[in-house]
Amino acid sequence: KEKVEITKEQQALMKIITDAYNRHQIPQDVAKKLLQDQYSAEENFLLLTEMATSQVQVLVEFTKNIPGFLSLDREDQIALLKGSAVEAMFLRSAQVFSRKMPSGHTEVLEERIRKSGISEEFITPMFNFYKSIGELHMVQEEQALLTTVTILTPDRPYVKDQQAVERLQETMLDVLRKLCVLQHPQEPQYFARLLGRLTELRTLSHYHTEMLVSWRMNDHKFTPLLCEIWDV
Ligand SMILES: O=C(Nc1ccccc1)[C@H](C1CCCCC1)n1c(-c2ccc(Cl)cc2)nc2cc(F)c(F)cc21
């Protein structure tokens, strides 16, 4: 059985990414807010657009800490951000939903989200994804690296130098693979399961425009940044 070992450089890389991931987090108040009060579909939609707008700004800051990201072609940096923003938001939402909460809180949170204004047909696939992320019981380093791997997806639209992105992504995948083996020794397939969630994430993210325009209310207003990032 080959001995899996994380090198000093990989250790340093993981620390940079994880610290940045924890630093560049929008305040977790979205879950707290939802647990405090029941809002109308309009108020929930406004909350979503505010949270999503600040999450994009946070994502830009986070990518500045990914070693090698700023050395990529500038237009490719934008293409990677634009291409991964929605997935990063759903991944973050899943991690927020899966966090350990006092008993009964997750049920209330789920109920509030079910009734937030999202159209019925998207509720099941969305919670199936959230629960499948929750079942992985990821440590924060895995969460940070998974988000980084998602951002560094070479085949996003308009990326010119895919090889350069692929090289960066492979560096991150190597660390993530080793981390999974070390963190979940009983589960040799854990890393493969983790990557399988990225496929589910991409599918869910295909619905996002539909989810927004079908929010149960009239006159959906978006911030200029969201119009840029979301195809709305
Ligand atoms: O804000 C949000 N998610 C967010 C988190 C982090 C960063 C950016 C955005 C919204 C809420 C949903 C209820 C109304 C208010 C916004 N949100 C979503 C969600 C996101 C996009 C679409 Cl199209 C549908 C649902 N899933 C969530 C799971 C949670 F545990 C949760 F707490 C908040 C969640």
PDB file of C-alpha atoms and ligand atoms in Angstrom:
ATOM      1  CA  LYS A   1       0.000   0.000   0.000  1.00  0.00           C
ATOM      2  CA  GLU A   2       1.742   3.224  -1.127  1.00  0.00           C
ATOM      3  CA  LYS A   3       2.338   5.665   1.702  1.00  0.00           C
ATOM      4  CA  VAL A   4       0.452   8.880   0.893  1.00  0.00           C
ATOM      5  CA  GLU A   5       2.369  11.940   2.046  1.00  0.00           C
ATOM      6  CA  ILE A   6       1.563  15.630   1.721  1.00  0.00           C
ATOM      7  CA  THR A   7       4.780  17.517   0.938  1.00  0.00           C
ATOM      8  CA  LYS A   8       5.845  20.697   2.741  1.00  0.00           C
ATOM      9  CA  GLU A   9       4.913  22.763  -0.321  1.00  0.00           C
ATOM     10  CA  GLN A  10       1.480  21.128  -0.508  1.00  0.00           C
ATOM     11  CA  GLN A  11       0.987  21.765   3.208  1.00  0.00           C
ATOM     12  CA  ALA A  12       1.816  25.456   2.672  1.00  0.00           C
ATOM     13  CA  LEU A  13      -0.496  25.633  -0.379  1.00  0.00           C
ATOM     14  CA  MET A  14      -3.365  24.065   1.603  1.00  0.00           C
ATOM     15  CA  LYS A  15      -2.888  26.547   4.457  1.00  0.00           C
ATOM     16  CA  ILE A  16      -2.942  29.549   2.086  1.00  0.00           C
ATOM     17  CA  ILE A  17      -6.108  28.306   0.375  1.00  0.00           C
ATOM     18  CA  THR A  18      -7.917  27.353   3.603  1.00  0.00           C
ATOM     19  CA  ASP A  19      -7.050  30.587   5.418  1.00  0.00           C
ATOM     20  CA  ALA A  20      -8.216  32.601   2.392  1.00  0.00           C
ATOM     21  CA  TYR A  21     -11.383  30.497   2.162  1.00  0.00           C
ATOM     22  CA  ASN A  22     -12.203  31.124   5.823  1.00  0.00           C
ATOM     23  CA  ARG A  23     -11.242  34.801   5.607  1.00  0.00           C
ATOM     24  CA  HIS A  24     -13.172  35.548   2.460  1.00  0.00           C
ATOM     25  CA  GLN A  25     -16.485  34.241   3.679  1.00  0.00           C
ATOM     26  CA  ILE A  26     -19.553  36.408   3.555  1.00  0.00           C
ATOM     27  CA  PRO A  27     -20.842  36.642   7.132  1.00  0.00           C
ATOM     28  CA  GLN A  28     -22.806  33.403   7.738  1.00  0.00           C
ATOM     29  CA  ASP A  29     -25.759  35.617   8.582  1.00  0.00           C
ATOM     30  CA  VAL A  30     -27.891  34.292   5.730  1.00  0.00           C
ATOM     31  CA  ALA A  31     -28.685  31.133   7.697  1.00  0.00           C
ATOM     32  CA  LYS A  32     -29.091  33.120  10.924  1.00  0.00           C
ATOM     33  CA  LYS A  33     -31.423  35.597   9.186  1.00  0.00           C
ATOM     34  CA  LEU A  34     -33.541  32.797   7.768  1.00  0.00           C
ATOM     35  CA  LEU A  35     -33.722  31.100  11.177  1.00  0.00           C
ATOM     36  CA  GLN A  36     -34.788  34.362  12.863  1.00  0.00           C
ATOM     37  CA  ASP A  37     -37.714  35.311  10.660  1.00  0.00           C
ATOM     38  CA  GLN A  38     -40.057  34.140   7.932  1.00  0.00           C
ATOM     39  CA  TYR A  39     -39.802  36.497   4.948  1.00  0.00           C
ATOM     40  CA  SER A  40     -42.025  37.118   1.945  1.00  0.00           C
ATOM     41  CA  ALA A  41     -40.955  35.855  -1.486  1.00  0.00           C
ATOM     42  CA  GLU A  42     -39.950  39.443  -2.371  1.00  0.00           C
ATOM     43  CA  GLU A  43     -37.810  39.866   0.769  1.00  0.00           C
ATOM     44  CA  ASN A  44     -36.211  36.444   0.223  1.00  0.00           C
ATOM     45  CA  PHE A  45     -35.411  37.290  -3.388  1.00  0.00           C
ATOM     46  CA  LEU A  46     -33.814  40.556  -2.297  1.00  0.00           C
ATOM     47  CA  LEU A  47     -31.814  38.680   0.364  1.00  0.00           C
ATOM     48  CA  LEU A  48     -30.651  36.183  -2.258  1.00  0.00           C
ATOM     49  CA  THR A  49     -29.528  38.887  -4.689  1.00  0.00           C
ATOM     50  CA  GLU A  50     -27.687  40.728  -1.889  1.00  0.00           C
ATOM     51  CA  MET A  51     -25.999  37.522  -0.655  1.00  0.00           C
ATOM     52  CA  ALA A  52     -25.110  36.398  -4.172  1.00  0.00           C
ATOM     53  CA  THR A  53     -23.704  39.838  -5.087  1.00  0.00           C
ATOM     54  CA  SER A  54     -21.460  39.925  -2.019  1.00  0.00           C
ATOM     55  CA  GLN A  55     -20.499  36.298  -2.613  1.00  0.00           C
ATOM     56  CA  VAL A  56     -19.161  37.190  -6.088  1.00  0.00           C
ATOM     57  CA  GLN A  57     -17.071  39.986  -4.570  1.00  0.00           C
ATOM     58  CA  VAL A  58     -15.790  37.513  -1.968  1.00  0.00           C
ATOM     59  CA  LEU A  59     -14.978  35.002  -4.718  1.00  0.00           C
ATOM     60  CA  VAL A  60     -12.822  37.585  -6.541  1.00  0.00           C
ATOM     61  CA  GLU A  61     -10.862  38.233  -3.337  1.00  0.00           C
ATOM     62  CA  PHE A  62     -10.518  34.496  -2.688  1.00  0.00           C
ATOM     63  CA  THR A  63      -9.071  33.777  -6.163  1.00  0.00           C
ATOM     64  CA  LYS A  64      -6.318  36.357  -5.546  1.00  0.00           C
ATOM     65  CA  ASN A  65      -4.988  33.918  -2.931  1.00  0.00           C
ATOM     66  CA  ILE A  66      -4.897  30.905  -5.241  1.00  0.00           C
ATOM     67  CA  PRO A  67      -1.168  30.559  -6.071  1.00  0.00           C
ATOM     68  CA  GLY A  68      -0.751  30.992  -9.806  1.00  0.00           C
ATOM     69  CA  PHE A  69      -4.239  32.406 -10.461  1.00  0.00           C
ATOM     70  CA  LEU A  70      -3.004  35.987 -10.936  1.00  0.00           C
ATOM     71  CA  SER A  71      -0.333  34.715 -13.359  1.00  0.00           C
ATOM     72  CA  LEU A  72      -3.072  33.477 -15.704  1.00  0.00           C
ATOM     73  CA  ASP A  73      -4.131  35.596 -18.667  1.00  0.00           C
ATOM     74  CA  ARG A  74      -6.371  38.345 -17.240  1.00  0.00           C
ATOM     75  CA  GLU A  75      -9.266  37.586 -19.544  1.00  0.00           C
ATOM     76  CA  ASP A  76      -9.012  33.931 -18.560  1.00  0.00           C
ATOM     77  CA  GLN A  77      -9.199  34.966 -14.888  1.00  0.00           C
ATOM     78  CA  ILE A  78     -12.503  36.738 -15.643  1.00  0.00           C
ATOM     79  CA  ALA A  79     -13.788  33.757 -17.652  1.00  0.00           C
ATOM     80  CA  LEU A  80     -13.012  31.415 -14.736  1.00  0.00           C
ATOM     81  CA  LEU A  81     -14.774  33.713 -12.230  1.00  0.00           C
ATOM     82  CA  LYS A  82     -17.809  34.161 -14.451  1.00  0.00           C
ATOM     83  CA  GLY A  83     -17.955  30.447 -15.189  1.00  0.00           C
ATOM     84  CA  SER A  84     -17.722  29.292 -11.577  1.00  0.00           C
ATOM     85  CA  ALA A  85     -19.639  31.957  -9.606  1.00  0.00           C
ATOM     86  CA  VAL A  86     -22.989  30.153  -9.630  1.00  0.00           C
ATOM     87  CA  GLU A  87     -21.428  26.793  -8.765  1.00  0.00           C
ATOM     88  CA  ALA A  88     -19.430  28.420  -5.960  1.00  0.00           C
ATOM     89  CA  MET A  89     -22.636  29.927  -4.589  1.00  0.00           C
ATOM     90  CA  PHE A  90     -24.479  26.586  -4.582  1.00  0.00           C
ATOM     91  CA  LEU A  91     -21.427  24.857  -3.088  1.00  0.00           C
ATOM     92  CA  ARG A  92     -21.305  27.512  -0.378  1.00  0.00           C
ATOM     93  CA  SER A  93     -25.046  27.194   0.191  1.00  0.00           C
ATOM     94  CA  ALA A  94     -24.646  23.429   0.574  1.00  0.00           C
ATOM     95  CA  GLN A  95     -21.851  23.899   3.082  1.00  0.00           C
ATOM     96  CA  VAL A  96     -23.910  26.438   5.037  1.00  0.00           C
ATOM     97  CA  PHE A  97     -26.866  24.029   5.015  1.00  0.00           C
ATOM     98  CA  SER A  98     -24.724  21.051   6.092  1.00  0.00           C
ATOM     99  CA  ARG A  99     -23.076  22.824   9.025  1.00  0.00           C
ATOM    100  CA  LYS A 100     -23.732  21.338  12.451  1.00  0.00           C
ATOM    101  CA  MET A 101     -26.604  23.353  13.976  1.00  0.00           C
ATOM    102  CA  PRO A 102     -28.513  23.082  17.258  1.00  0.00           C
ATOM    103  CA  SER A 103     -31.175  20.376  16.947  1.00  0.00           C
ATOM    104  CA  GLY A 104     -34.224  21.423  14.981  1.00  0.00           C
ATOM    105  CA  HIS A 105     -32.475  24.365  13.303  1.00  0.00           C
ATOM    106  CA  THR A 106     -31.689  22.519  10.070  1.00  0.00           C
ATOM    107  CA  GLU A 107     -35.367  21.518   9.752  1.00  0.00           C
ATOM    108  CA  VAL A 108     -36.485  25.129  10.247  1.00  0.00           C
ATOM    109  CA  LEU A 109     -33.867  26.342   7.753  1.00  0.00           C
ATOM    110  CA  GLU A 110     -35.013  23.737   5.208  1.00  0.00           C
ATOM    111  CA  GLU A 111     -38.635  24.741   5.697  1.00  0.00           C
ATOM    112  CA  ARG A 112     -37.850  28.467   5.275  1.00  0.00           C
ATOM    113  CA  ILE A 113     -35.929  27.764   2.067  1.00  0.00           C
ATOM    114  CA  ARG A 114     -38.705  25.526   0.714  1.00  0.00           C
ATOM    115  CA  LYS A 115     -41.155  28.363   1.277  1.00  0.00           C
ATOM    116  CA  SER A 116     -38.796  31.157   0.183  1.00  0.00           C
ATOM    117  CA  GLY A 117     -40.283  31.562  -3.287  1.00  0.00           C
ATOM    118  CA  ILE A 118     -38.286  28.993  -5.230  1.00  0.00           C
ATOM    119  CA  SER A 119     -40.430  27.067  -7.717  1.00  0.00           C
ATOM    120  CA  GLU A 120     -41.425  23.579  -6.590  1.00  0.00           C
ATOM    121  CA  GLU A 121     -39.606  21.670  -9.344  1.00  0.00           C
ATOM    122  CA  PHE A 122     -36.156  22.939  -8.203  1.00  0.00           C
ATOM    123  CA  ILE A 123     -36.569  22.201  -4.479  1.00  0.00           C
ATOM    124  CA  THR A 124     -35.895  18.452  -4.667  1.00  0.00           C
ATOM    125  CA  PRO A 125     -32.744  18.518  -6.858  1.00  0.00           C
ATOM    126  CA  MET A 126     -31.383  21.393  -4.758  1.00  0.00           C
ATOM    127  CA  PHE A 127     -31.858  19.646  -1.401  1.00  0.00           C
ATOM    128  CA  ASN A 128     -30.672  16.325  -2.852  1.00  0.00           C
ATOM    129  CA  PHE A 129     -27.416  18.104  -3.679  1.00  0.00           C
ATOM    130  CA  TYR A 130     -27.215  19.814  -0.258  1.00  0.00           C
ATOM    131  CA  LYS A 131     -27.758  16.507   1.511  1.00  0.00           C
ATOM    132  CA  SER A 132     -25.237  14.676  -0.674  1.00  0.00           C
ATOM    133  CA  ILE A 133     -22.651  17.333   0.238  1.00  0.00           C
ATOM    134  CA  GLY A 134     -23.622  17.024   3.908  1.00  0.00           C
ATOM    135  CA  GLU A 135     -23.109  13.238   3.862  1.00  0.00           C
ATOM    136  CA  LEU A 136     -19.450  13.791   2.909  1.00  0.00           C
ATOM    137  CA  HIS A 137     -18.681  15.510   6.241  1.00  0.00           C
ATOM    138  CA  MET A 138     -15.917  17.503   4.555  1.00  0.00           C
ATOM    139  CA  VAL A 139     -13.254  19.146   6.690  1.00  0.00           C
ATOM    140  CA  GLN A 140     -12.692  22.835   5.957  1.00  0.00           C
ATOM    141  CA  GLU A 141      -9.513  22.140   3.970  1.00  0.00           C
ATOM    142  CA  GLU A 142     -11.499  19.841   1.669  1.00  0.00           C
ATOM    143  CA  GLN A 143     -14.235  22.478   1.297  1.00  0.00           C
ATOM    144  CA  ALA A 144     -11.658  25.154   0.399  1.00  0.00           C
ATOM    145  CA  LEU A 145      -9.853  22.885  -2.087  1.00  0.00           C
ATOM    146  CA  LEU A 146     -13.114  21.699  -3.656  1.00  0.00           C
ATOM    147  CA  THR A 147     -14.147  25.320  -4.272  1.00  0.00           C
ATOM    148  CA  THR A 148     -10.674  26.009  -5.710  1.00  0.00           C
ATOM    149  CA  VAL A 149     -10.914  22.968  -8.023  1.00  0.00           C
ATOM    150  CA  THR A 150     -14.346  24.217  -9.161  1.00  0.00           C
ATOM    151  CA  ILE A 151     -12.964  27.687  -9.965  1.00  0.00           C
ATOM    152  CA  LEU A 152     -10.010  26.173 -11.873  1.00  0.00           C
ATOM    153  CA  THR A 153     -12.203  24.282 -14.353  1.00  0.00           C
ATOM    154  CA  PRO A 154     -10.356  24.514 -17.701  1.00  0.00           C
ATOM    155  CA  ASP A 155     -13.376  24.038 -20.003  1.00  0.00           C
ATOM    156  CA  ARG A 156     -15.320  27.139 -18.961  1.00  0.00           C
ATOM    157  CA  PRO A 157     -16.603  29.241 -21.885  1.00  0.00           C
ATOM    158  CA  TYR A 158     -14.085  31.701 -23.393  1.00  0.00           C
ATOM    159  CA  VAL A 159     -10.995  30.316 -21.593  1.00  0.00           C
ATOM    160  CA  LYS A 160      -8.125  30.646 -24.089  1.00  0.00           C
ATOM    161  CA  ASP A 161      -5.169  28.957 -22.349  1.00  0.00           C
ATOM    162  CA  GLN A 162      -6.899  25.833 -20.990  1.00  0.00           C
ATOM    163  CA  GLN A 163      -3.553  24.064 -20.443  1.00  0.00           C
ATOM    164  CA  ALA A 164      -2.438  26.728 -17.952  1.00  0.00           C
ATOM    165  CA  VAL A 165      -5.700  26.322 -15.992  1.00  0.00           C
ATOM    166  CA  GLU A 166      -5.435  22.518 -16.196  1.00  0.00           C
ATOM    167  CA  ARG A 167      -1.916  22.630 -14.682  1.00  0.00           C
ATOM    168  CA  LEU A 168      -3.186  24.714 -11.742  1.00  0.00           C
ATOM    169  CA  GLN A 169      -6.230  22.507 -11.258  1.00  0.00           C
ATOM    170  CA  GLU A 170      -4.096  19.353 -11.285  1.00  0.00           C
ATOM    171  CA  THR A 171      -1.875  20.827  -8.561  1.00  0.00           C
ATOM    172  CA  MET A 172      -4.971  21.363  -6.404  1.00  0.00           C
ATOM    173  CA  LEU A 173      -6.466  17.961  -7.271  1.00  0.00           C
ATOM    174  CA  ASP A 174      -3.246  16.248  -6.172  1.00  0.00           C
ATOM    175  CA  VAL A 175      -3.382  17.890  -2.750  1.00  0.00           C
ATOM    176  CA  LEU A 176      -7.128  17.190  -2.428  1.00  0.00           C
ATOM    177  CA  ARG A 177      -6.644  13.525  -3.364  1.00  0.00           C
ATOM    178  CA  LYS A 178      -3.941  13.048  -0.708  1.00  0.00           C
ATOM    179  CA  LEU A 179      -5.996  14.927   1.887  1.00  0.00           C
ATOM    180  CA  CYS A 180      -9.012  12.686   1.215  1.00  0.00           C
ATOM    181  CA  VAL A 181      -6.894   9.530   1.648  1.00  0.00           C
ATOM    182  CA  LEU A 182      -5.461  10.854   4.920  1.00  0.00           C
ATOM    183  CA  GLN A 183      -8.774  12.211   6.283  1.00  0.00           C
ATOM    184  CA  HIS A 184     -10.960   9.241   5.253  1.00  0.00           C
ATOM    185  CA  PRO A 185      -8.664   6.173   5.365  1.00  0.00           C
ATOM    186  CA  GLN A 186     -11.687   3.828   5.650  1.00  0.00           C
ATOM    187  CA  GLU A 187     -13.126   5.166   2.412  1.00  0.00           C
ATOM    188  CA  PRO A 188     -10.736   4.684  -0.527  1.00  0.00           C
ATOM    189  CA  GLN A 189     -13.512   5.931  -2.865  1.00  0.00           C
ATOM    190  CA  TYR A 190     -14.035   9.190  -0.952  1.00  0.00           C
ATOM    191  CA  PHE A 191     -12.052  11.349  -3.398  1.00  0.00           C
ATOM    192  CA  ALA A 192     -14.030   9.930  -6.341  1.00  0.00           C
ATOM    193  CA  ARG A 193     -17.320  10.627  -4.496  1.00  0.00           C
ATOM    194  CA  LEU A 194     -16.179  14.178  -3.843  1.00  0.00           C
ATOM    195  CA  LEU A 195     -15.465  14.807  -7.536  1.00  0.00           C
ATOM    196  CA  GLY A 196     -18.783  13.190  -8.423  1.00  0.00           C
ATOM    197  CA  ARG A 197     -20.510  15.981  -6.489  1.00  0.00           C
ATOM    198  CA  LEU A 198     -18.983  18.502  -8.923  1.00  0.00           C
ATOM    199  CA  THR A 199     -20.994  16.862 -11.696  1.00  0.00           C
ATOM    200  CA  GLU A 200     -24.185  17.182  -9.582  1.00  0.00           C
ATOM    201  CA  LEU A 201     -23.187  20.798  -8.857  1.00  0.00           C
ATOM    202  CA  ARG A 202     -22.837  21.636 -12.540  1.00  0.00           C
ATOM    203  CA  THR A 203     -26.258  20.120 -13.276  1.00  0.00           C
ATOM    204  CA  LEU A 204     -27.907  22.076 -10.456  1.00  0.00           C
ATOM    205  CA  SER A 205     -26.227  25.267 -11.638  1.00  0.00           C
ATOM    206  CA  HIS A 206     -27.764  24.837 -15.098  1.00  0.00           C
ATOM    207  CA  TYR A 207     -31.146  25.501 -13.422  1.00  0.00           C
ATOM    208  CA  HIS A 208     -30.106  28.725 -11.709  1.00  0.00           C
ATOM    209  CA  THR A 209     -31.413  31.193 -14.314  1.00  0.00           C
ATOM    210  CA  GLU A 210     -34.722  29.291 -14.420  1.00  0.00           C
ATOM    211  CA  MET A 211     -34.820  29.218 -10.598  1.00  0.00           C
ATOM    212  CA  LEU A 212     -34.443  32.990 -10.447  1.00  0.00           C
ATOM    213  CA  VAL A 213     -36.890  34.042 -13.157  1.00  0.00           C
ATOM    214  CA  SER A 214     -39.494  31.595 -11.794  1.00  0.00           C
ATOM    215  CA  TRP A 215     -39.203  32.945  -8.209  1.00  0.00           C
ATOM    216  CA  ARG A 216     -42.827  33.297  -7.124  1.00  0.00           C
ATOM    217  CA  MET A 217     -43.163  37.078  -7.480  1.00  0.00           C
ATOM    218  CA  ASN A 218     -43.377  39.713 -10.222  1.00  0.00           C
ATOM    219  CA  ASP A 219     -40.708  42.099 -11.452  1.00  0.00           C
ATOM    220  CA  HIS A 220     -37.416  40.358 -10.548  1.00  0.00           C
ATOM    221  CA  LYS A 221     -34.728  43.043 -10.023  1.00  0.00           C
ATOM    222  CA  PHE A 222     -31.024  42.123 -10.199  1.00  0.00           C
ATOM    223  CA  THR A 223     -27.892  44.073  -9.320  1.00  0.00           C
ATOM    224  CA  PRO A 224     -25.650  45.050 -12.309  1.00  0.00           C
ATOM    225  CA  LEU A 225     -22.997  42.602 -11.059  1.00  0.00           C
ATOM    226  CA  LEU A 226     -25.496  39.738 -10.994  1.00  0.00           C
ATOM    227  CA  CYS A 227     -26.679  40.609 -14.515  1.00  0.00           C
ATOM    228  CA  GLU A 228     -23.018  40.237 -15.517  1.00  0.00           C
ATOM    229  CA  ILE A 229     -22.484  36.940 -13.707  1.00  0.00           C
ATOM    230  CA  TRP A 230     -25.922  35.318 -13.929  1.00  0.00           C
ATOM    231  CA  ASP A 231     -27.452  35.062 -17.400  1.00  0.00           C
ATOM    232  CA  VAL A 232     -30.429  37.160 -16.373  1.00  0.00           C
TER     233      VAL A 232
HETATM  234  O1  LIG B   1     -28.560  33.250   0.139  1.00  0.00           O
HETATM  235  C1  LIG B   1     -28.590  32.103  -0.221  1.00  0.00           C
HETATM  236  N1  LIG B   1     -27.476  31.373  -0.465  1.00  0.00           N
HETATM  237  C2  LIG B   1     -26.195  31.892  -0.413  1.00  0.00           C
HETATM  238  C3  LIG B   1     -25.320  31.367   0.533  1.00  0.00           C
HETATM  239  C4  LIG B   1     -24.011  31.832   0.601  1.00  0.00           C
HETATM  240  C5  LIG B   1     -23.571  32.803  -0.273  1.00  0.00           C
HETATM  241  C6  LIG B   1     -24.452  33.318  -1.230  1.00  0.00           C
HETATM  242  C7  LIG B   1     -25.766  32.862  -1.296  1.00  0.00           C
HETATM  243  C8  LIG B   1     -29.915  31.353  -0.436  1.00  0.00           C
HETATM  244  C9  LIG B   1     -31.125  31.854   0.364  1.00  0.00           C
HETATM  245  C10 LIG B   1     -32.312  30.958   0.057  1.00  0.00           C
HETATM  246  C11 LIG B   1     -33.596  31.435   0.750  1.00  0.00           C
HETATM  247  C12 LIG B   1     -33.886  32.894   0.411  1.00  0.00           C
HETATM  248  C13 LIG B   1     -32.702  33.787   0.742  1.00  0.00           C
HETATM  249  C14 LIG B   1     -31.450  33.312   0.048  1.00  0.00           C
HETATM  250  N2  LIG B   1     -29.703  29.920  -0.183  1.00  0.00           N
HETATM  251  C15 LIG B   1     -29.841  28.968  -1.136  1.00  0.00           C
HETATM  252  C16 LIG B   1     -30.193  29.221  -2.552  1.00  0.00           C
HETATM  253  C17 LIG B   1     -29.288  29.910  -3.373  1.00  0.00           C
HETATM  254  C18 LIG B   1     -29.629  30.155  -4.704  1.00  0.00           C
HETATM  255  C19 LIG B   1     -30.860  29.739  -5.198  1.00  0.00           C
HETATM  256 CL1  LIG B   1     -31.290  30.043  -6.859  1.00  0.00          CL
HETATM  257  C20 LIG B   1     -31.756  29.069  -4.364  1.00  0.00           C
HETATM  258  C21 LIG B   1     -31.417  28.825  -3.034  1.00  0.00           C
HETATM  259  N3  LIG B   1     -29.628  27.754  -0.611  1.00  0.00           N
HETATM  260  C22 LIG B   1     -29.343  27.936   0.703  1.00  0.00           C
HETATM  261  C23 LIG B   1     -29.027  27.023   1.715  1.00  0.00           C
HETATM  262  C24 LIG B   1     -28.774  27.498   2.980  1.00  0.00           C
HETATM  263  F1  LIG B   1     -28.480  26.661   3.982  1.00  0.00           F
HETATM  264  C25 LIG B   1     -28.830  28.872   3.260  1.00  0.00           C
HETATM  265  F2  LIG B   1     -28.588  29.295   4.510  1.00  0.00           F
HETATM  266  C26 LIG B   1     -29.144  29.798   2.260  1.00  0.00           C
HETATM  267  C27 LIG B   1     -29.383  29.316   0.991  1.00  0.00           C
END
